[in-house]
Coordinates of C-alpha atoms in Angstrom, one line a residue:
M1 CA 81.6 100.7 105.0
S2 CA 82.9 100.0 108.4
R3 CA 83.1 102.4 111.3
K4 CA 86.8 102.9 111.0
A5 CA 88.1 105.9 109.1
M6 CA 89.5 105.0 105.6
V7 CA 91.5 108.2 105.3
R8 CA 93.9 109.6 107.7
P9 CA 92.0 111.9 110.0
G10 CA 93.2 115.3 111.3
G11 CA 93.3 117.0 114.8
R12 CA 92.2 115.1 117.9
S13 CA 91.0 112.1 115.8
A14 CA 94.5 111.8 114.3
R15 CA 96.1 111.9 117.8
V16 CA 93.8 109.3 119.1
Q17 CA 94.4 107.0 116.1
E18 CA 98.1 107.4 116.4
A19 CA 98.1 106.8 120.2
V20 CA 95.9 103.6 119.9
H21 CA 97.9 102.3 116.8
T22 CA 101.1 102.8 118.8
A23 CA 99.7 101.1 121.8
V24 CA 98.7 98.1 119.7
R25 CA 102.0 97.8 118.1
E26 CA 103.8 98.1 121.5
L27 CA 101.6 95.7 123.3
Q28 CA 101.9 93.1 120.4
A29 CA 105.6 93.3 120.7
E30 CA 105.6 93.1 124.5
L31 CA 102.9 90.5 125.1
G32 CA 102.0 88.9 121.9
R33 CA 98.8 89.3 119.9
P34 CA 96.8 86.6 121.8
E35 CA 97.0 88.6 125.1
L36 CA 95.8 91.9 123.7
T37 CA 92.5 93.3 125.0
I38 CA 90.8 96.6 124.3
P39 CA 91.0 97.8 127.9
M40 CA 94.7 97.1 127.8
V41 CA 95.1 99.0 124.6
A42 CA 93.0 101.9 125.9
A43 CA 95.0 102.2 129.1
R44 CA 98.3 102.3 127.1
A45 CA 96.9 104.9 124.6
G46 CA 95.4 107.1 127.3
V47 CA 91.8 106.8 126.0
T48 CA 88.7 105.1 127.3
P49 CA 87.7 101.6 126.0
S50 CA 84.5 103.2 124.8
T51 CA 86.5 105.4 122.5
I52 CA 88.0 102.4 120.9
Y53 CA 84.7 100.5 120.7
R54 CA 83.0 103.6 119.2
R55 CA 85.6 104.1 116.6
W56 CA 86.6 100.5 115.8
G57 CA 83.8 98.3 117.0
D58 CA 85.9 95.4 118.3
L59 CA 89.5 94.2 118.7
Q60 CA 89.5 92.5 115.3
E61 CA 88.6 95.7 113.5
L62 CA 91.2 97.6 115.4
L63 CA 93.9 95.1 114.5
S64 CA 92.8 95.3 111.0
D65 CA 93.0 99.1 110.9
V66 CA 96.5 98.9 112.4
A67 CA 97.5 96.2 109.8
V68 CA 96.2 98.3 106.8
E69 CA 98.1 101.3 108.0
H70 CA 101.3 99.3 108.5
L71 CA 100.9 97.8 104.9
R72 CA 100.8 101.3 103.4
P73 CA 104.1 102.0 101.7
D74 CA 106.1 104.9 103.1
T75 CA 108.2 105.6 100.1
P76 CA 107.9 105.2 96.3
P77 CA 109.7 102.2 94.8
Q78 CA 113.4 102.6 94.2
D79 CA 114.4 103.9 90.7
H80 CA 117.1 101.7 89.0
G81 CA 116.7 103.5 85.6
D82 CA 115.2 100.3 83.9
L83 CA 111.7 98.8 83.9
L84 CA 112.9 95.3 84.6
E85 CA 115.3 96.2 87.3
D86 CA 112.7 98.6 88.9
L87 CA 110.1 95.8 88.9
R88 CA 112.5 93.2 90.2
G89 CA 113.5 95.5 93.0
W90 CA 110.0 96.2 94.0
A91 CA 108.8 92.6 93.6
G92 CA 111.7 91.4 95.8
Q93 CA 111.0 93.9 98.5
F94 CA 107.2 93.3 98.5
L95 CA 107.7 89.5 98.7
E96 CA 110.2 89.9 101.5
E97 CA 107.9 92.2 103.6
M98 CA 104.6 90.2 102.9
A99 CA 106.1 86.7 103.3
S100 CA 107.7 87.6 106.6
P101 CA 105.9 86.4 109.8
A102 CA 105.0 89.9 110.6
G103 CA 103.8 90.5 107.1
R104 CA 101.6 87.4 107.1
A105 CA 100.1 88.5 110.5
Y106 CA 99.2 92.0 109.0
I107 CA 97.6 90.4 105.9
R108 CA 95.7 88.1 108.1
D109 CA 94.5 90.9 110.4
A110 CA 93.7 93.3 107.5
L111 CA 91.5 90.7 105.9
L112 CA 89.8 89.2 109.0
G113 CA 88.7 92.5 110.5
D114 CA 86.9 93.6 107.4
P115 CA 84.2 91.3 106.2
D116 CA 83.1 94.0 103.5
G117 CA 86.4 93.7 101.7
D118 CA 87.4 97.5 102.0
N119 CA 90.8 96.7 103.5
A120 CA 91.6 94.1 100.7
G121 CA 90.7 96.9 98.2
L122 CA 93.0 99.4 100.1
C123 CA 95.9 96.9 100.1
S124 CA 95.5 96.2 96.5
A125 CA 95.4 99.9 95.7
Y126 CA 98.7 100.3 97.6
A127 CA 100.3 97.7 95.4
A128 CA 98.8 99.2 92.2
D129 CA 99.9 102.7 93.1
Q130 CA 103.5 101.4 93.7
I131 CA 103.4 99.5 90.4
A132 CA 102.0 102.6 88.6
V133 CA 105.0 104.6 89.8
V134 CA 107.4 102.0 88.3
L135 CA 105.4 101.9 85.0
G136 CA 105.2 105.7 84.8
R137 CA 109.0 106.0 85.1
A138 CA 109.4 103.4 82.3
A139 CA 107.0 105.3 80.1
A140 CA 108.9 108.6 80.8
R141 CA 112.0 106.8 79.7
G142 CA 110.3 105.7 76.5
E143 CA 110.2 102.0 77.5
D144 CA 107.4 99.8 76.5
A145 CA 105.6 98.4 79.5
P146 CA 102.6 96.3 80.5
D147 CA 99.7 98.0 82.3
V148 CA 99.1 98.0 86.1
E149 CA 96.5 95.1 85.8
T150 CA 98.9 92.9 84.0
V151 CA 101.6 93.3 86.6
L152 CA 99.1 92.7 89.4
D153 CA 98.0 89.5 87.6
R154 CA 101.5 88.3 86.8
V155 CA 103.5 89.4 89.8
V156 CA 101.4 90.3 92.8
A157 CA 98.6 87.7 92.5
P158 CA 100.9 84.6 92.3
M159 CA 103.0 85.9 95.2
M160 CA 100.0 86.6 97.4
Y161 CA 98.7 83.1 96.6
R162 CA 102.0 81.6 97.6
I163 CA 102.3 83.7 100.7
L164 CA 98.9 82.6 101.9
F165 CA 98.7 79.0 100.8
R166 CA 102.1 77.7 99.7
P167 CA 104.8 79.6 101.6
T168 CA 107.8 77.6 100.4
G169 CA 110.3 78.8 97.8
L170 CA 109.5 82.5 98.3
T171 CA 112.9 83.8 97.2
D172 CA 114.2 86.9 95.4
A173 CA 114.7 84.5 92.4
Y174 CA 111.1 83.7 92.4
A175 CA 110.1 87.4 92.6
H176 CA 112.6 88.2 89.8
R177 CA 111.2 85.4 87.5
L178 CA 107.7 86.8 88.0
A179 CA 108.9 90.3 87.2
G180 CA 110.6 89.1 84.0
E181 CA 107.5 87.2 82.9
A182 CA 105.3 90.4 83.5
V183 CA 107.5 92.5 81.1
R184 CA 108.4 89.8 78.5
G185 CA 106.8 90.9 75.3
F186 CA 106.8 94.5 76.1
G187 CA 110.2 95.4 74.7
E188 CA 112.3 94.3 77.7
R189 CA 115.3 92.1 77.6
E190 CA 115.2 88.6 78.9
P191 CA 115.8 88.3 82.7
R192 CA 119.4 87.5 83.7

């Protein structure tokens, strides 16, 4: 496991993390990612460079930590009252966010700064948790639904492959088609 915290810390540690993350986001917006340095981030955050080196190790690990935190969903998926519509809505939003230039940069930073793969696991867990909410709602309504792994394999995996390696044709229609294919055979109607 890397030096960085995998859970949100409390107290002073939380204040330092928030100040450093904010400094990274602000400096990236102002100067661009290539211009960032740890001393620059430290000065903006009001901490010493050694604090950043001790906690994150290097700039890439820091950028990775900021990316993973940014990729963490803030809210549960929207409830449309129907499995297919819920999954379509979630898939469309996921694709829009991840396929954007900022989303791709966050994906790249999350993966590059973590050779052990912990960040990939966290990002995967974020998607799985969101899908579990959608599927849990469907089950509560009495709808037949696939399991989380099926949705990850049929919706998230192809989208991530396309985002990373074939970024053309990434539209709502593509996300909606994948969602329809994921629920087909589980009691859902055919996609419109």
